[in-house]
Coordinates of C-alpha atoms in Angstrom, one line a residue:
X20 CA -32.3 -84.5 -70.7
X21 CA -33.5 -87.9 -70.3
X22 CA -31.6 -91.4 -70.1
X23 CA -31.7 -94.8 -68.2
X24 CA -29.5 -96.4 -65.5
X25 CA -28.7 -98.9 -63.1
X26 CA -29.1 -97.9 -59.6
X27 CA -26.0 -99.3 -58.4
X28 CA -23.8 -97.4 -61.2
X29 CA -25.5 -93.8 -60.6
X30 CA -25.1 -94.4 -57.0
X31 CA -21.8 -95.0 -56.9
X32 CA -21.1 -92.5 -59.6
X33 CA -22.9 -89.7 -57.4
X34 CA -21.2 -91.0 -54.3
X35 CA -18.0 -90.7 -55.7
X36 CA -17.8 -87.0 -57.4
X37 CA -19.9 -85.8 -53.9
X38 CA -16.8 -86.7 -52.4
X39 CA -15.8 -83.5 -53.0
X40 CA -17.9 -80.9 -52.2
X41 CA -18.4 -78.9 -48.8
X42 CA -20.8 -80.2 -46.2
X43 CA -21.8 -76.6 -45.6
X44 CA -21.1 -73.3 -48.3
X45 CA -22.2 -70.0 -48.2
X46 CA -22.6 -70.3 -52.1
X47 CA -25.1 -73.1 -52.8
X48 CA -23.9 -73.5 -56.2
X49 CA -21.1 -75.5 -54.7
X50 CA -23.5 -78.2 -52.7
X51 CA -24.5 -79.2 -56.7
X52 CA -23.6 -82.0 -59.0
X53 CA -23.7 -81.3 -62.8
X54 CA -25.1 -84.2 -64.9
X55 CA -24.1 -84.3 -68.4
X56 CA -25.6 -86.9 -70.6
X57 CA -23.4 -84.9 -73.8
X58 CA -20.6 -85.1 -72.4
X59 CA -18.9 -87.9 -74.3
X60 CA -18.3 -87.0 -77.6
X61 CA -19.0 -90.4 -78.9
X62 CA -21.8 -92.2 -80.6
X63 CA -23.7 -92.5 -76.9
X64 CA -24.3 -88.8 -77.2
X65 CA -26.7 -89.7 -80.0
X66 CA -30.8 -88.8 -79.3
X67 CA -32.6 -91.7 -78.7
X68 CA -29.4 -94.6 -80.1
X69 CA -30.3 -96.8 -77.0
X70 CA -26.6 -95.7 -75.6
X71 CA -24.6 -93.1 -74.2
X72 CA -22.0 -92.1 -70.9
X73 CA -23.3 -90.0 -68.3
X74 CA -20.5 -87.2 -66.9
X75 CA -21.0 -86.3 -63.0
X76 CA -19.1 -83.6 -61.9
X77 CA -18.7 -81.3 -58.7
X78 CA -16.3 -79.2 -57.2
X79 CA -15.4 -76.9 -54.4
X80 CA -12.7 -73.9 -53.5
X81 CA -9.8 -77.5 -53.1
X82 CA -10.8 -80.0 -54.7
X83 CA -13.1 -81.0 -58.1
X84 CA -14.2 -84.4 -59.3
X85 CA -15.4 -86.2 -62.6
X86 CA -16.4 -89.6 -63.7
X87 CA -17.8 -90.9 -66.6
X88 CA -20.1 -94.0 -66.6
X89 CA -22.4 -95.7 -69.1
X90 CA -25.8 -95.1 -69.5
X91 CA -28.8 -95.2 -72.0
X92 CA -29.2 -91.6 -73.1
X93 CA -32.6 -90.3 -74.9
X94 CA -32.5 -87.0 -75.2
X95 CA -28.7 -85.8 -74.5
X96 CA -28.9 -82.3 -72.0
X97 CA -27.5 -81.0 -68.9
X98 CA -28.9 -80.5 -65.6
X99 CA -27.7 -79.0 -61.8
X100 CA -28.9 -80.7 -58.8
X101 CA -28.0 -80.4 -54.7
X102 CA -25.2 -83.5 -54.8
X103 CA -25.8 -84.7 -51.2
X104 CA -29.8 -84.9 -51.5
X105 CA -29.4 -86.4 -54.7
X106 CA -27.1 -89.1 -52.9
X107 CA -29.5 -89.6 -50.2
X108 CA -32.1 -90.4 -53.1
X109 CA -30.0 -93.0 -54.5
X110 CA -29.1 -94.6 -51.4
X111 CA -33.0 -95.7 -51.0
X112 CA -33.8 -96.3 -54.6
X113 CA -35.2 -99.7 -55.2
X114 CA -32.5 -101.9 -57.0
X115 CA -32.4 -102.4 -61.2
X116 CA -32.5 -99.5 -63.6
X117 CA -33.4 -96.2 -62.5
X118 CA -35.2 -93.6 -65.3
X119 CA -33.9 -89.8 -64.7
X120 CA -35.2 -86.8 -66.3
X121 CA -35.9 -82.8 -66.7
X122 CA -39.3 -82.3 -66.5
X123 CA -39.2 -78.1 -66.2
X124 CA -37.7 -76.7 -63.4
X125 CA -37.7 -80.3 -61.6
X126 CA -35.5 -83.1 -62.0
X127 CA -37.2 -86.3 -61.6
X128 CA -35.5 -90.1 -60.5
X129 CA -37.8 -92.9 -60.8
X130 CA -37.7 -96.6 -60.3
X131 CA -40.0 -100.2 -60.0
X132 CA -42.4 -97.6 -58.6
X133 CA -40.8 -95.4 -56.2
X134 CA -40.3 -91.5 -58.0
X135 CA -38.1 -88.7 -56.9
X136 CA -38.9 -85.1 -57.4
X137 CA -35.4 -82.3 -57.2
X138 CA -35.0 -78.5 -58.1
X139 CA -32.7 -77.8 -60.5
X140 CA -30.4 -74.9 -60.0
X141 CA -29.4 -72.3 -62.5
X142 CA -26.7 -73.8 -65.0
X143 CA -25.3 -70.4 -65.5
X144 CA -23.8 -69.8 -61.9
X145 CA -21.9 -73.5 -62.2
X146 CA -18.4 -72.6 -61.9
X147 CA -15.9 -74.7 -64.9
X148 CA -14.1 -77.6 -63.8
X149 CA -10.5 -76.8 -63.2
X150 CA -8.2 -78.3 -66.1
X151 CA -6.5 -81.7 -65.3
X152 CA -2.7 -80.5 -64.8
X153 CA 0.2 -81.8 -67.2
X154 CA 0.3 -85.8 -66.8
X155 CA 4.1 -86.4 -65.5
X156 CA 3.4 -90.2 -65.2
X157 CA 1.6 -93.1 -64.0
X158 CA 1.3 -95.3 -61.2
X159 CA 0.3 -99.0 -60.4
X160 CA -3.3 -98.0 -58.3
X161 CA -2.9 -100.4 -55.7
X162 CA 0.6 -99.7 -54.8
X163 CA -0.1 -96.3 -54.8
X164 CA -3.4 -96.6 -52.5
X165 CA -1.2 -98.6 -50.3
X166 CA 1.9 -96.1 -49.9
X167 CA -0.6 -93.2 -48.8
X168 CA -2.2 -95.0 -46.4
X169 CA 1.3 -95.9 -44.9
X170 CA 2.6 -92.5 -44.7
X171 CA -1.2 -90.8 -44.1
X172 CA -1.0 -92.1 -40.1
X173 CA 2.2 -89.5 -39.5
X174 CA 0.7 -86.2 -41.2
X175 CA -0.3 -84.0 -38.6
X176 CA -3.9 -82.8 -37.6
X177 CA -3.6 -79.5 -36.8
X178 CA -4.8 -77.2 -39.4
X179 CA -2.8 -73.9 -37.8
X180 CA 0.4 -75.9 -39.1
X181 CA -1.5 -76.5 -42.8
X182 CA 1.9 -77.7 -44.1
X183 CA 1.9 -80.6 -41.8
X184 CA -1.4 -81.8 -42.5
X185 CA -0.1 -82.7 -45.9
X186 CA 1.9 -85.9 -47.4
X187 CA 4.8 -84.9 -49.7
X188 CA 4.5 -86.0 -53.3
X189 CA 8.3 -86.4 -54.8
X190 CA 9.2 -87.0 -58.2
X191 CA 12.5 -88.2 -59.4
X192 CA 13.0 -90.0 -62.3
X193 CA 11.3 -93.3 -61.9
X194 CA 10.7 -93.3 -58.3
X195 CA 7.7 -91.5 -56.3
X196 CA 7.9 -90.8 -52.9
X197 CA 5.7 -90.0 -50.2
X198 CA 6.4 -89.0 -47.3
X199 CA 4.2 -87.5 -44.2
X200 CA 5.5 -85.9 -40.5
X201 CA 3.6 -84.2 -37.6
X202 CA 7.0 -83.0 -36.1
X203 CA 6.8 -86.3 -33.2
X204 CA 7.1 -89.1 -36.1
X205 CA 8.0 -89.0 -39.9
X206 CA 6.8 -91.8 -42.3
X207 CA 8.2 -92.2 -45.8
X208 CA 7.6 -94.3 -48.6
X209 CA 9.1 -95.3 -52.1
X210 CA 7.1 -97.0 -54.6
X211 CA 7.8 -97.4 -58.3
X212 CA 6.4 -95.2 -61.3
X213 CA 6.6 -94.5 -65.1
X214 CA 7.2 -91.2 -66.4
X215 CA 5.5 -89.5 -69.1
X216 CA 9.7 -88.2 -70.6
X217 CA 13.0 -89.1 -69.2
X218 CA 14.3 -86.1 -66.3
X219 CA 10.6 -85.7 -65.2
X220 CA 10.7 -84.4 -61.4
X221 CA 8.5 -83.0 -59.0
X222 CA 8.1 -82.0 -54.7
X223 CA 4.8 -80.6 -53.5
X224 CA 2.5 -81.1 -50.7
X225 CA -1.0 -82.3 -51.3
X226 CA -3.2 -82.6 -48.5
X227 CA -3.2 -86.0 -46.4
X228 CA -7.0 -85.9 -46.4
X229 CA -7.5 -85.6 -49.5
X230 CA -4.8 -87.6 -50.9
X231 CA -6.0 -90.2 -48.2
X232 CA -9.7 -90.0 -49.9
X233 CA -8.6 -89.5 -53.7
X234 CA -6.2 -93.3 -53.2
X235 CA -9.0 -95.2 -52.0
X236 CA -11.8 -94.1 -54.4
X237 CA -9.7 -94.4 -57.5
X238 CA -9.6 -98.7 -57.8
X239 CA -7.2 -100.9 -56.8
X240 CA -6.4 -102.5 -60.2
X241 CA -4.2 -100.3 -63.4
X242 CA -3.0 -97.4 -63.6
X243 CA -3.6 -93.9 -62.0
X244 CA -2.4 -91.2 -64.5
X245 CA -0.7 -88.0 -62.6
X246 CA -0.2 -84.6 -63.1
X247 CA 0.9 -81.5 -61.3
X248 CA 1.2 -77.8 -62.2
X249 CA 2.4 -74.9 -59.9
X250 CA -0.9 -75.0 -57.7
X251 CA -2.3 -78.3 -58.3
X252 CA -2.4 -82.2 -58.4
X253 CA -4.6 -84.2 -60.5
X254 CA -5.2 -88.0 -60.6
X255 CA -7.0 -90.2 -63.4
X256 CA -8.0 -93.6 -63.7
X257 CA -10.8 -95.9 -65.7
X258 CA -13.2 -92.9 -66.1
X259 CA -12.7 -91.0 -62.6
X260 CA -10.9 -87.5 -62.7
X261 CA -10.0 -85.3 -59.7
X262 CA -7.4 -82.9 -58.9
X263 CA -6.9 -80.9 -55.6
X264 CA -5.0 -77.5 -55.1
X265 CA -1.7 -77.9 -53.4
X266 CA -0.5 -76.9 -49.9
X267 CA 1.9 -74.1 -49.7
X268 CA 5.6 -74.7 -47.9
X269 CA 7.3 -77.9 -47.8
X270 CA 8.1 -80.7 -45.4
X271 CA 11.2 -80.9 -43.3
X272 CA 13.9 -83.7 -45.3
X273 CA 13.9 -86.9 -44.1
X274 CA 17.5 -88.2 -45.4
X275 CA 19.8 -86.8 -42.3
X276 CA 16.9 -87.8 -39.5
X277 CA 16.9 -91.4 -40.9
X278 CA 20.4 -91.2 -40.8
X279 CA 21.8 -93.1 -37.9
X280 CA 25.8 -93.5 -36.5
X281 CA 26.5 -97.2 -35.2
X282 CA 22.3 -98.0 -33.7
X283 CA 21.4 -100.8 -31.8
X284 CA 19.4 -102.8 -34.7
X285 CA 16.5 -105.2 -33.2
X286 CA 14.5 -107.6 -35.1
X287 CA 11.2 -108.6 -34.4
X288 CA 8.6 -110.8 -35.5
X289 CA 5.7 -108.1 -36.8
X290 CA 2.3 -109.6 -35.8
X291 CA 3.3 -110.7 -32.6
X292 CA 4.7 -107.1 -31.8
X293 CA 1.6 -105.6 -33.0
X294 CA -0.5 -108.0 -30.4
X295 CA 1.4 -107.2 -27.5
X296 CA 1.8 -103.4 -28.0
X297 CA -2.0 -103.6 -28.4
X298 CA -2.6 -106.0 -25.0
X299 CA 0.1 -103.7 -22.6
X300 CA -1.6 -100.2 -24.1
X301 CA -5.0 -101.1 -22.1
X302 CA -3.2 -99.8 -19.1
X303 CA -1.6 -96.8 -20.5
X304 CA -3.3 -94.0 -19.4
X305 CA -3.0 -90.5 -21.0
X306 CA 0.7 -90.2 -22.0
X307 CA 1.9 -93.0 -20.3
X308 CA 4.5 -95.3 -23.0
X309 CA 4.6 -98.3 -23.9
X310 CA 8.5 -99.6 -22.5
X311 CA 10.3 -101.7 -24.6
X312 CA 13.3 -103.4 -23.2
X313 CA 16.1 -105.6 -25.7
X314 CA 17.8 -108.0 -24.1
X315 CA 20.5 -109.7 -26.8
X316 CA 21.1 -112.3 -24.0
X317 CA 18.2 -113.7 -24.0
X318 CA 17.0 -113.0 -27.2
X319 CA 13.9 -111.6 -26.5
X320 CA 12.3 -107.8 -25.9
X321 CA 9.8 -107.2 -23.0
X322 CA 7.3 -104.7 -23.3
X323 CA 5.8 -102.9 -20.3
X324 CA 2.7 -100.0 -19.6
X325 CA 1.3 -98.8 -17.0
X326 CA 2.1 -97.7 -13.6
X327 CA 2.0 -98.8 -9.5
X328 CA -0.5 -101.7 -9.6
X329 CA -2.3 -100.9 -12.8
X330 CA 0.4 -102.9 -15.6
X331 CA 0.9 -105.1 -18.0
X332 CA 3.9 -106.7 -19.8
X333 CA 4.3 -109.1 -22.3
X334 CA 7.6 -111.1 -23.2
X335 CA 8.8 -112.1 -27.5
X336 CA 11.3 -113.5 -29.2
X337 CA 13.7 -111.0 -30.6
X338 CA 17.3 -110.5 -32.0
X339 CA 19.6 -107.5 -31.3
X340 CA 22.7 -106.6 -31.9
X341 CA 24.9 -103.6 -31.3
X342 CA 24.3 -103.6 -27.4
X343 CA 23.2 -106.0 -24.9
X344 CA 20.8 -104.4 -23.2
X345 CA 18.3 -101.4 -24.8
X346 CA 15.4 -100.0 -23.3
X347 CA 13.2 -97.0 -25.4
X348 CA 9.4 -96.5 -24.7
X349 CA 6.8 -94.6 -27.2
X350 CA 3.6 -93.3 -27.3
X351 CA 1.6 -96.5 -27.4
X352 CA -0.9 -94.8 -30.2
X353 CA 2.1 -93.4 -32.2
X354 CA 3.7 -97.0 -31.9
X355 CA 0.2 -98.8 -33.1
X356 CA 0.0 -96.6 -36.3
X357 CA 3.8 -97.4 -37.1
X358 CA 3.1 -101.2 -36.9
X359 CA -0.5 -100.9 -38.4
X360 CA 1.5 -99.5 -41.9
X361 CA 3.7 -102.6 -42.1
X362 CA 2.6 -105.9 -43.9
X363 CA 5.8 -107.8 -44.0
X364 CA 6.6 -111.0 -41.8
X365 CA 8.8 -108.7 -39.2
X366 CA 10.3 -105.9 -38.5
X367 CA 13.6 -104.2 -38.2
X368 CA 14.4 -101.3 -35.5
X369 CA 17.7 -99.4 -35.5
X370 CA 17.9 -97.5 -32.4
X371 CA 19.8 -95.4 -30.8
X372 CA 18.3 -95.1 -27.0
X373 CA 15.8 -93.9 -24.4
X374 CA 14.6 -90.0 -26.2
X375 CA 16.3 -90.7 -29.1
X376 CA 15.2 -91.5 -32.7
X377 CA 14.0 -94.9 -33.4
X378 CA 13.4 -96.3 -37.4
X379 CA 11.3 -99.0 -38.2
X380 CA 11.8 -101.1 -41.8
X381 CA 11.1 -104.4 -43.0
X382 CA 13.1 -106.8 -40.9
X383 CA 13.0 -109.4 -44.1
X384 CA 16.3 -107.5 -45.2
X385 CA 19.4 -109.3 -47.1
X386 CA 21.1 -110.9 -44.1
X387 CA 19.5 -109.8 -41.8
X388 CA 18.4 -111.6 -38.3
X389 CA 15.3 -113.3 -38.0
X390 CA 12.9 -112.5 -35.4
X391 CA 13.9 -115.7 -33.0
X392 CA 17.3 -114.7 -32.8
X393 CA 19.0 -116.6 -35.5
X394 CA 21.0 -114.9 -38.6
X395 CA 23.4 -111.6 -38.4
X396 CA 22.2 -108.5 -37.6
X397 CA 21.7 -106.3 -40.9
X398 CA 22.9 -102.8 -41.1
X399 CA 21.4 -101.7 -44.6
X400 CA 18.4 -100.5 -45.9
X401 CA 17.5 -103.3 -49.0
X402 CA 14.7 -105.8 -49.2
X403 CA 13.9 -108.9 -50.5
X404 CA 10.8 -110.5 -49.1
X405 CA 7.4 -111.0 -50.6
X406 CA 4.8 -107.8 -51.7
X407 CA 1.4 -107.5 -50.8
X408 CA 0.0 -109.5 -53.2
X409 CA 2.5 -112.5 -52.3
X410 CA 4.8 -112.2 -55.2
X411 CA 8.8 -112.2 -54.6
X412 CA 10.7 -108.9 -54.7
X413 CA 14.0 -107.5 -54.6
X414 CA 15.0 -103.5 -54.2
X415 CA 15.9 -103.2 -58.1
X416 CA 14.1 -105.9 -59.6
X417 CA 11.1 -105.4 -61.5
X418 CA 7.4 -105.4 -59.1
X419 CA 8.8 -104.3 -56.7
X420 CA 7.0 -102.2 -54.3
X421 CA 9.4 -100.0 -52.7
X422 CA 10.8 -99.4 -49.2
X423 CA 8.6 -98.5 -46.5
X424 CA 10.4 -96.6 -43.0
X425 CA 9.1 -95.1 -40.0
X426 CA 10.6 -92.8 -37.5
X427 CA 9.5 -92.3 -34.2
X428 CA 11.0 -90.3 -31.3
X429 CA 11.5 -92.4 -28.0
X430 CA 10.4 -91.1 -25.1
X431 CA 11.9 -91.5 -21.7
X432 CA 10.7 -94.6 -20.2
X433 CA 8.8 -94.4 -16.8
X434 CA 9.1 -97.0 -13.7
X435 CA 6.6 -99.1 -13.6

């Protein structure tokens, strides 16, 4: 095996299939990265032709990764290398093209002087990749990356509860949802796709971590291709393939917790709300909330931490309707990760009191209040506002990027 490279494409090649593989295994096979300069199929795979794709691949007991990239192939072979040392090479490899080679039992990197010496493991004990799953549809990548990371802040953390460390993947004819719950707050997402045949459906768990790491890596522009099978997920996009074995057990439905008889609805404006809960939380030690308290009289919400001479508070603009008076307090970290996952101008709470549920939307809703005051209260669940790439949307018409909503329980507020 022999071909040429530029240092910035193998590294980022090698970075991303080592996302996959353990720090630590008791079977060094699965520390390694298989190159394959043969790969292709196409005229690159040609001896000596001046072209060519390299295929990087790696894999552990979850999860497996592949991407293909171009590169000037010589002599087409294979060869299987530790993946984190060979990482660690890259990273300090001079920059412009790189020369990479089998020279015996060594595989050598080279480049504008500086050369790289690594032991090749036995090809025989590489395990096959894993099969990509049947694709069920596509996705637009950005909306996609953007949906996981909103619903990734609810999954849980514990791995004794392994289905709560997981976001729920739900097809249903051209919607996708996503949804995500460590039992204290329950994020779930909607976002457009287009299936592979009419009827297409799905509902399984794929780990938040993972799912987390496979949306950012995969681009932020086209498609991502997706397929499931009875114990796996895969994802495809421009060149880069991974798939990840599902969780077992499912997620608790969301549909009768968002549910909510005759709430107080409060609207906000977003950044501002974000600032303050961020200023108040400095004195909040431990468990102690943040306090929120509605007053539709004076059109504003104060929020309050701390306790005896250690407090803050802070005073905004806000509507509310349904009651005159409403007082809730959250965890001040839990409240932080809701607001963190919203992008729109402001914010719409429905709430139903002090230890009760609380569910956070877009507040740029049809008729709906604005976040001084003015306007009526909405009730409903559509949007219309702007995406986040500035662009008008509607909840039917075409673009649009879905509907976002967070649940978090209230806690009892404290005296401060």
């Amino acid at each position: 095996m022999e071909f040429r490279i530029e240092r910035s494409a193998l590294t980022e090649a090698v970075s991303w299939a080592a996302r996959v593989l353990p720090v630590r295994s008791p079977v060094p096979v699965l520390g390694g990265l298989l190159l394959d300069t043969g790969a292709g199929g196409g005229d690159g795979d040609k001896a000596g032709d001046g072209g060519g794709q390299l295929r990087i691949s790696g894999l552990d007991y979850e999860a497996s990764a592949r991407i293909d990239v171009e590169a000037e192939v010589s002599r087409p072979g294979k060869v299987l290398v530790m993946g984190r040392r060979l990482l660690d090479i890259c990273k300090v490899l001079p920059d412009g093209p790189v020369e990479c080679a089998v020279e015996g039992s060594r595989f050598t990197v080279s480049g504008d002087g500086a050369r790289f010496g690594l032991s090749v493991l036995p090809l025989d004990d590489c395990p096959a990749l894993p099969p990509l799953p049947r694709v069920r549809g596509a996705v637009d990548a950005e909306l996609f990356a953007a949906a996981v990371a909103d619903v990734a802040v609810a999954a849980g953390r514990d791995d004794t509860l392994p289905a709560l460390t997981g976001i729920r993947l739900g097809l249903d004819g051209d919607t996708m949802t996503l949804a995500a719950t460590d039992r204290y707050r329950f994020a779930v997402r909607t976002v457009p796709w287009k299936a592979t045949a009419p009827g297409e459906s799905a509902d399984v768990l794929v780990s938040a971590r993972r799912l987390t790491e496979i949306a950012r890596s995969l681009g932020r522009s086209g498609l991502v291709s997706v397929a499931l099978d009875a114990g796996s997920a895969g994802f495809e996009h421009a060149g880069m393939r991974t798939t990840v074995r599902l969780l077992e057990g499912r997620l608790p439905r969301h549909e009768k917790l968002f549910a909510m008889e005759d709430p107080a609805v409060a609207v906000v404006d977003r950044a501002r709300l974000t600032e303050a809960v961020k200023r108040v939380s400095v004195v909040a030690d431990g468990d102690s909330p943040v306090q929120m308290t509605f007053s539709r009289a004076d059109a504003s919400v104060t929020l309050r931490a701390g306790y005896e001479d250690d407090v803050a508070s802070q005073r905004l603009p806000a509507s509310l309707e349904g009651s005159e008076e409403l007082t809730v307090a959250f965890n001040p970290a839990y409240l932080a990760d809701a607001l963190a996952s919203f992008t729109g101008p402001a914010l719409r709470l429905k709430l139903l009191g002090a230890g009760q549920r609380a569910l956070i939307t877009d507040g740029t809703g049809t008729g709906g209040a604005n976040a001084d005051g003015t306007g009526t209260g909405p009730t409903g669940t559509s949007r219309t506002g702007t995406n986040r790439t500035g662009t008008n949307r509607t909840g039917t018409e075409e673009g649009d990027t879905g509907t976002h909503r967070h649940l978090l329980m209230s806690v009892r507020p404290q005296l401060v």
